[in-house]
Coordinates of C-alpha atoms and ligand atoms in Angstrom, one line a residue:
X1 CA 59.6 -20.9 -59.0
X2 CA 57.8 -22.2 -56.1
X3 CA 60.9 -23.9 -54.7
X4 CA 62.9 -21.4 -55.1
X5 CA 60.1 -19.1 -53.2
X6 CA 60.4 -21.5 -50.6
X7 CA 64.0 -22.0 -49.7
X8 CA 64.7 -18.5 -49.5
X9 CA 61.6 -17.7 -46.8
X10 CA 61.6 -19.6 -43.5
X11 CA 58.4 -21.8 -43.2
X12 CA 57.7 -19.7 -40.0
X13 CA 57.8 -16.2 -41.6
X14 CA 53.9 -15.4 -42.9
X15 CA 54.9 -11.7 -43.0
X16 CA 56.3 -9.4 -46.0
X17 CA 59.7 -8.1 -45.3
X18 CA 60.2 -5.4 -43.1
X19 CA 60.3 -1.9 -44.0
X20 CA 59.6 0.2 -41.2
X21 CA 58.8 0.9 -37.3
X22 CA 55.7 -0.4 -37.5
X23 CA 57.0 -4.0 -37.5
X24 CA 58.0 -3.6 -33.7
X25 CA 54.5 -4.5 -32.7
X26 CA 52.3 -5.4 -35.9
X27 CA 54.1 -9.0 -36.3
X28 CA 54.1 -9.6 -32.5
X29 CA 50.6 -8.9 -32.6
X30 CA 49.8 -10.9 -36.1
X31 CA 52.0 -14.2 -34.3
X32 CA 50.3 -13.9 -30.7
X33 CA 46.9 -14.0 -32.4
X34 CA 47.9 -16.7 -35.3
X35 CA 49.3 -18.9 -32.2
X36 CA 46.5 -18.3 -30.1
X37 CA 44.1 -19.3 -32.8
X38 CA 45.8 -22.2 -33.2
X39 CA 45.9 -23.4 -29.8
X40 CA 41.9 -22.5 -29.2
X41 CA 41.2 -24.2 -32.5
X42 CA 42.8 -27.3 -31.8
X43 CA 42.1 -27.2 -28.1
X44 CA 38.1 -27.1 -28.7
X45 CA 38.1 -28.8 -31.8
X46 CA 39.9 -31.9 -30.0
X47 CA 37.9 -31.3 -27.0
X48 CA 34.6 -31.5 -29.1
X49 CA 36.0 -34.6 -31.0
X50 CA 37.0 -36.2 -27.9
X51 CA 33.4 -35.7 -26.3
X52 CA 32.0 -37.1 -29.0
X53 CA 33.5 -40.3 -28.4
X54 CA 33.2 -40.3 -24.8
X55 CA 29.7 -39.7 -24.6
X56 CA 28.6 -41.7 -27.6
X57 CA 25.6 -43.4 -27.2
X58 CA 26.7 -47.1 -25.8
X59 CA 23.3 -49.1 -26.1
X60 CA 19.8 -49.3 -26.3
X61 CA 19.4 -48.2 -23.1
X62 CA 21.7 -44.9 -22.9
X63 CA 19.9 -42.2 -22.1
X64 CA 20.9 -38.7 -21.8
X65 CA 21.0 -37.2 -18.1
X66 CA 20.7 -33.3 -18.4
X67 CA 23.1 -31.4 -17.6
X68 CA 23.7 -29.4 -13.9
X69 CA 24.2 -25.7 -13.8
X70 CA 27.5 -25.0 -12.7
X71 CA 28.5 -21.4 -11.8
X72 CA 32.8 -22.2 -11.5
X73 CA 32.8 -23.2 -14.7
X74 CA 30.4 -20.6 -16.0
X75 CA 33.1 -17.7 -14.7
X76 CA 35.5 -19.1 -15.8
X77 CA 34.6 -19.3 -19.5
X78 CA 33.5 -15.9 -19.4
X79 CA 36.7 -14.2 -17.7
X80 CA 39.6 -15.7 -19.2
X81 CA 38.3 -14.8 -22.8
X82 CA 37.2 -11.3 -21.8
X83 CA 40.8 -11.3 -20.2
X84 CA 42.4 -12.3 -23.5
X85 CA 40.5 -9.9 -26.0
X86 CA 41.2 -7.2 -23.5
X87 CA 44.7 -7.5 -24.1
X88 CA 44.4 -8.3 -27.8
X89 CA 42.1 -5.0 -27.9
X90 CA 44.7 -2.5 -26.2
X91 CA 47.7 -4.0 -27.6
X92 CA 46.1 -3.0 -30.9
X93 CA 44.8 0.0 -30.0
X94 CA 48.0 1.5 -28.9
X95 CA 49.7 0.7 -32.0
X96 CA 46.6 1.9 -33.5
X97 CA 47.2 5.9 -32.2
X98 CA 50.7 5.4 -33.1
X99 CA 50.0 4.5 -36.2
X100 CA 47.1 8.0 -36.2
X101 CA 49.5 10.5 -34.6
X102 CA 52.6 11.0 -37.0
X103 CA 55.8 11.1 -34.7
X104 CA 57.6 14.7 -35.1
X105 CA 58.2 15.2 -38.6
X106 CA 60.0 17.1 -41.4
X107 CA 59.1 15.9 -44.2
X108 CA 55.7 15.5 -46.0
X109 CA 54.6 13.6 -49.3
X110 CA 51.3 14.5 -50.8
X111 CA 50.2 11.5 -53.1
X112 CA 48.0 11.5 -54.9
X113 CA 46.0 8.5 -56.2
X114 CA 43.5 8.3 -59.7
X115 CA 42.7 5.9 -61.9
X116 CA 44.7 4.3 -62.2
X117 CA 48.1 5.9 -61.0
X118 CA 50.0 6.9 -58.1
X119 CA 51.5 11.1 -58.0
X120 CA 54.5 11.4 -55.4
X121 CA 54.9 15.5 -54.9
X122 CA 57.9 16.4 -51.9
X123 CA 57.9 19.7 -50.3
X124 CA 59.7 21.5 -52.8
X125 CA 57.2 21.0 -55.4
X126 CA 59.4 17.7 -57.0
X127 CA 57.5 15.2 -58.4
X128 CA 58.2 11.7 -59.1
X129 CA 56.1 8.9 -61.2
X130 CA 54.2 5.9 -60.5
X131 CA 57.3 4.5 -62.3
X132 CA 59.8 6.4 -60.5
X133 CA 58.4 5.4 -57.5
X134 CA 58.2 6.8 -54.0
X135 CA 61.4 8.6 -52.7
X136 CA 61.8 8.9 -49.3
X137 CA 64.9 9.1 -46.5
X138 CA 65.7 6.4 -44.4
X139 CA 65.0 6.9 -40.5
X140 CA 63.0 10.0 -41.0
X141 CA 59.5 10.0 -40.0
X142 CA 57.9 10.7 -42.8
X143 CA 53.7 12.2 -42.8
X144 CA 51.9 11.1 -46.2
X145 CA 49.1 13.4 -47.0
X146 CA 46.9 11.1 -49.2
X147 CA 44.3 12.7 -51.7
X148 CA 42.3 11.6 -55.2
X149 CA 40.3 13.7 -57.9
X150 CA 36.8 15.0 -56.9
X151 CA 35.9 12.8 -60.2
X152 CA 37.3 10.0 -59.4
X153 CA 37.0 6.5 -57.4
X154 CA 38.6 5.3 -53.4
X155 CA 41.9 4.1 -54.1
X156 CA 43.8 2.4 -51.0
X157 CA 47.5 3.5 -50.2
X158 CA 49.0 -0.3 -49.1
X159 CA 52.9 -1.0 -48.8
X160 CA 53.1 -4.5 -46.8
X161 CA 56.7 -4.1 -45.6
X162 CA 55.9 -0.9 -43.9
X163 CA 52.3 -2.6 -42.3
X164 CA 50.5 0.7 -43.6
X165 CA 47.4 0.8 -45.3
X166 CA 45.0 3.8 -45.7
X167 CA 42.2 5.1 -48.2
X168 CA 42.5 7.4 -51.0
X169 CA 39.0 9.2 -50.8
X170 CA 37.3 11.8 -53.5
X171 CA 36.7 15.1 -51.6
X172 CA 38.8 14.3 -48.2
X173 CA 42.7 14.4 -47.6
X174 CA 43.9 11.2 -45.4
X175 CA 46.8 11.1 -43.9
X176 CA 49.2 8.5 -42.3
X177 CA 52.9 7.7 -42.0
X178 CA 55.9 5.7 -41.6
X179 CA 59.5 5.7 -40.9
X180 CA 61.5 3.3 -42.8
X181 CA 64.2 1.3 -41.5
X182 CA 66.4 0.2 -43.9
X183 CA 67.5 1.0 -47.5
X184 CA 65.6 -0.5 -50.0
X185 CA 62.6 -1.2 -52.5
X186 CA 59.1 -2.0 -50.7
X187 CA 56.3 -2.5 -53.1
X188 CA 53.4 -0.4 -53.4
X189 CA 49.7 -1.7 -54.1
X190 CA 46.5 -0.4 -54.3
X191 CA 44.5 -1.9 -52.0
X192 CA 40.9 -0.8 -53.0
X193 CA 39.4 -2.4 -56.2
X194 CA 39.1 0.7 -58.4
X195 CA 38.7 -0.6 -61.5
X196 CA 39.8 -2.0 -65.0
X197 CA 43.6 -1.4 -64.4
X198 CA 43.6 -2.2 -60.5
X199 CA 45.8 -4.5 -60.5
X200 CA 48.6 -2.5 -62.2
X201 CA 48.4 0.1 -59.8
X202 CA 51.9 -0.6 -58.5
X203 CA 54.7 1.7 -57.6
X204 CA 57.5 1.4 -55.2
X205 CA 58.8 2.8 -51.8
X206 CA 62.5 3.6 -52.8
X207 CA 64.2 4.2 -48.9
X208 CA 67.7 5.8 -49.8
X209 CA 69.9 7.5 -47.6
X210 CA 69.2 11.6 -46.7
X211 CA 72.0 12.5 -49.2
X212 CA 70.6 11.0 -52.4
X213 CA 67.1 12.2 -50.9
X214 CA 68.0 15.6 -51.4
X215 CA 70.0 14.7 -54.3
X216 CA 66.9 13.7 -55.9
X217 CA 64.7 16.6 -54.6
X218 CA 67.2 19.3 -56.2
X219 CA 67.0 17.4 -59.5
X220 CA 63.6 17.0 -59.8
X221 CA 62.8 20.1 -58.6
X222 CA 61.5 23.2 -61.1
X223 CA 61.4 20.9 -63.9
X224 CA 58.7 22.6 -65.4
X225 CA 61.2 26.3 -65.6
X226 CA 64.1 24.0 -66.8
X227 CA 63.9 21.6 -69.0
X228 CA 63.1 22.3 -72.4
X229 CA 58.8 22.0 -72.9
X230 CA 58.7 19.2 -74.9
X231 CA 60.8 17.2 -72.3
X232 CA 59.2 18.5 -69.7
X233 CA 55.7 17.4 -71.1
X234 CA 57.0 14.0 -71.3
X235 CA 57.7 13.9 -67.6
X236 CA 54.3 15.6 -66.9
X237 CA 52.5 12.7 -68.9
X238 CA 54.1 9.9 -66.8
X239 CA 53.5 11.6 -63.7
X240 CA 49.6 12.4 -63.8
X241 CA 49.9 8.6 -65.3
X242 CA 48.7 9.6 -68.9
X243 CA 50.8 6.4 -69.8
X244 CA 48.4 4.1 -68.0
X245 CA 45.8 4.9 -70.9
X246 CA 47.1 6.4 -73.5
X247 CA 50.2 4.6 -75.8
X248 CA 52.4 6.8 -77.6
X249 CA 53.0 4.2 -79.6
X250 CA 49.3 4.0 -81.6
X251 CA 48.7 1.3 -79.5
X252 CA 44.2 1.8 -77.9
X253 CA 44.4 1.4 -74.2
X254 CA 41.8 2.7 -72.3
X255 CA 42.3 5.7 -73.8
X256 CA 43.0 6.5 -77.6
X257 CA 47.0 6.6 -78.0
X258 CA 48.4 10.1 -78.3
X259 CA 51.1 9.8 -81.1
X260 CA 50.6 11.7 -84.1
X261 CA 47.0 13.0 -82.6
X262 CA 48.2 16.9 -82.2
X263 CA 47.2 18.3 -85.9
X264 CA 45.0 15.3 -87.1
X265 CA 41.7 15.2 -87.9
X266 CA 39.7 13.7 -84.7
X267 CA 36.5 11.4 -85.3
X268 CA 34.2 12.1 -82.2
X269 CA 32.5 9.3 -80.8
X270 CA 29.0 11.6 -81.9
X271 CA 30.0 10.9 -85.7
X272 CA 31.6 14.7 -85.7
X273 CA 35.2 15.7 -86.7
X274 CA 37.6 18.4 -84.5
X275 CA 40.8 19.2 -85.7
X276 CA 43.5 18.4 -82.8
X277 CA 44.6 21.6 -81.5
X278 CA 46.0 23.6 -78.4
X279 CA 42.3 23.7 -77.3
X280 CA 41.2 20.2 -78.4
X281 CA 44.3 18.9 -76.1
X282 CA 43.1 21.8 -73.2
X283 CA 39.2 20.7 -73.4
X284 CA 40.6 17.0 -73.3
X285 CA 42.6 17.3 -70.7
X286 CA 40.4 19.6 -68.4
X287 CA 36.6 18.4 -69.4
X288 CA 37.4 15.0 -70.7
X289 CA 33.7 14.0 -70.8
X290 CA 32.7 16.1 -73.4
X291 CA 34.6 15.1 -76.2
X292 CA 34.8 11.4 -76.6
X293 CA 37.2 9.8 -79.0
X294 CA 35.4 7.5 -81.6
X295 CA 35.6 4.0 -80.0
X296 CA 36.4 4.4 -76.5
X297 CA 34.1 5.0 -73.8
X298 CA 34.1 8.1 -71.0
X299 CA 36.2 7.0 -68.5
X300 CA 39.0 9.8 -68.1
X301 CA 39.2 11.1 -64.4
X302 CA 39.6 14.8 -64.3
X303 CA 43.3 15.6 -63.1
X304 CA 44.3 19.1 -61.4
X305 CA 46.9 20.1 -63.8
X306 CA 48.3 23.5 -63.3
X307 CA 48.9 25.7 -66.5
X308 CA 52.6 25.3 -67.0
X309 CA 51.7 21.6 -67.2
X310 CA 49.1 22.0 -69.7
X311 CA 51.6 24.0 -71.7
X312 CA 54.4 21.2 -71.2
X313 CA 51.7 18.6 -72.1
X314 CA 50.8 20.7 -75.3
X315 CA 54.4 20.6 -76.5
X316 CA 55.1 17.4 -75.8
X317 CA 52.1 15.6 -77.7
X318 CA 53.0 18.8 -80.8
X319 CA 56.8 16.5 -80.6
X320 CA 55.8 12.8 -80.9
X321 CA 53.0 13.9 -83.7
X322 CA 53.9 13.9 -87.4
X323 CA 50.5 16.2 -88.3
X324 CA 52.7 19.1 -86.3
X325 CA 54.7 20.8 -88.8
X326 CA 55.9 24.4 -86.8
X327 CA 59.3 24.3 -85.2
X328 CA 60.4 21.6 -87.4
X329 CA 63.9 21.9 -88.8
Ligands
CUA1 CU1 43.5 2.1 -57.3 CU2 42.7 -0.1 -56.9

């Protein structure tokens, strides 16, 4: 595994592939530093070493002389580094604005981050999954508007190939963006520790051309009008990232698992029992605090879903449960 990692990356490349625009002055900037490091590290540590030896104490009799003030050497040491992090500083701080200041764009992606998923929603109101990954067209500048629910924790939009990395804050849209280069996949990350399921908050940059872009955005558009309730539930539950905690296969995750709930008898965590209704599944999904499942703890982040979703996600768990016995043939 790790040779095979190996022979396919040159031993000089420490970067992730690359994905976007950005690349044209973040790895210049990461190798000019790196070097430099290097050659400051090993030019004072060698110096120092060297001194050492040179100036080691040769007998009894050495003494130390102290040292003379001397104001060449003093300048010197003081202007060439101020020189150098000069340069570092507005080499960065110009990609830094053009990394603020979205270039002319058409097209913008709100996503939205919660515990512990990522929501991709394009300008005509199509959505795609943390599994479906993030659509986009290639060589389009492309503004993200980054948000997460009031009730919930800082996430971290990261996707290495593209050198972007921004917060997902409660109570603040972010924004950033990136215009990708080539056709491809480029992983997505969280990188702000959020909790439990952190690490599985991945997701994918899918760059494709602008024909299968707007492929996608026509079929995944309207969904919610189109496809039959049921089905349309079971996109709805992947996309707010239901999945993440709750199994439809009577699996516990972090949440209770949601087959065969819709009709049952519910044991509350306070010792009480609710039947599973249309306004048991509402309450859960919209004031998940107040009724807690038997077992699991209060963890659910409140989601903004609209009413069509609710509706989609109330036929959907009514299909996968065998307690629901209308609209059975
Ligand atoms: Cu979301 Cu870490």
């Amino acid at each position: 595994m790790m040779m095979t990692l190996l022979a396919e990356t040159q031993w000089w490349n420490w970067l992730p592939q690359k994905g976007s625009t950005f690349t044209q002055w973040v790895d210049p900037l990461f190798y000019f530093e790196l070097i430099l490091s290097v050659v400051l590290f090993v030019g004072i540590g060698g110096c120092m070493f060297y001194f050492v030896w040179k100036y080691r104490r040769k007998n009894q009799d050495d003494k130390p002389h102290g040292s003379h003030h001397n104001n060449t050497l003093e300048i010197v040491w003081s202007v060439i580094p101020l020189g150098i992090v000069m340069f570092i500083f507005v080499w960065g701080f110009r990609g830094m604005l053009d990394m603020t200041q979205p270039e002319d764009y058409s097209t913008e992606i709100v996503v939205t981050a919660s515990r512990w998923n990522w929501q991709f929603t394009y300008p005509n109101g199509a959505q795609s999954s943390m599994e479906d990954g993030l659509i986009v067209p290639v060589n389009q500048p492309i503004r993200i508007v980054l948000k997460t629910p009031l009730t919930d924790v800082i996430h971290s939009f990261y996707v290495p190939a593209f050198r972007i990395k921004k917060d997902a804050v409660p109570g603040r849209y972010n924004e950033t963006w990136f215009k990708a280069t080539s056709i491809g996949d480029y992983p997505i990350y969280c990188a702000e520790y959020c909790g439990q399921r952190h690490s599985q908050m991945r997701s994918k940059v899918h760059v494709v051309s602008e024909d299968e872009y707007y492929a996608f955005l026509t079929k995944a558009a309207n969904f919610l009008d189109n496809d039959p309730p049921a089905e349309a539930g079971k996109k709805v539950f992947a996309i707010k990232g239901c999945a993440t905690c709750h199994s439809v296969e009577g699996k516990a995750g972090t949440g209770p698992p949601l087959n065969d709930v819709f009709g049952s008898t519910v044991t509350l965590s306070d010792g009480t029992q609710v039947m599973a209704d249309e306004n048991y599944i509402m309450n859960s999904v919209k004031n998940p605090s107040a009724q807690i499942v038997a077992g699991f703890q209060d963890q659910m982040t409140v989601l903004d879903v609209s009413e069509k979703e609710l509706d989609a996600l109330i036929a959907y768990l009514k299909s996968i449960s065998k307690h629901y016995v209308g609209n059975k043939e």
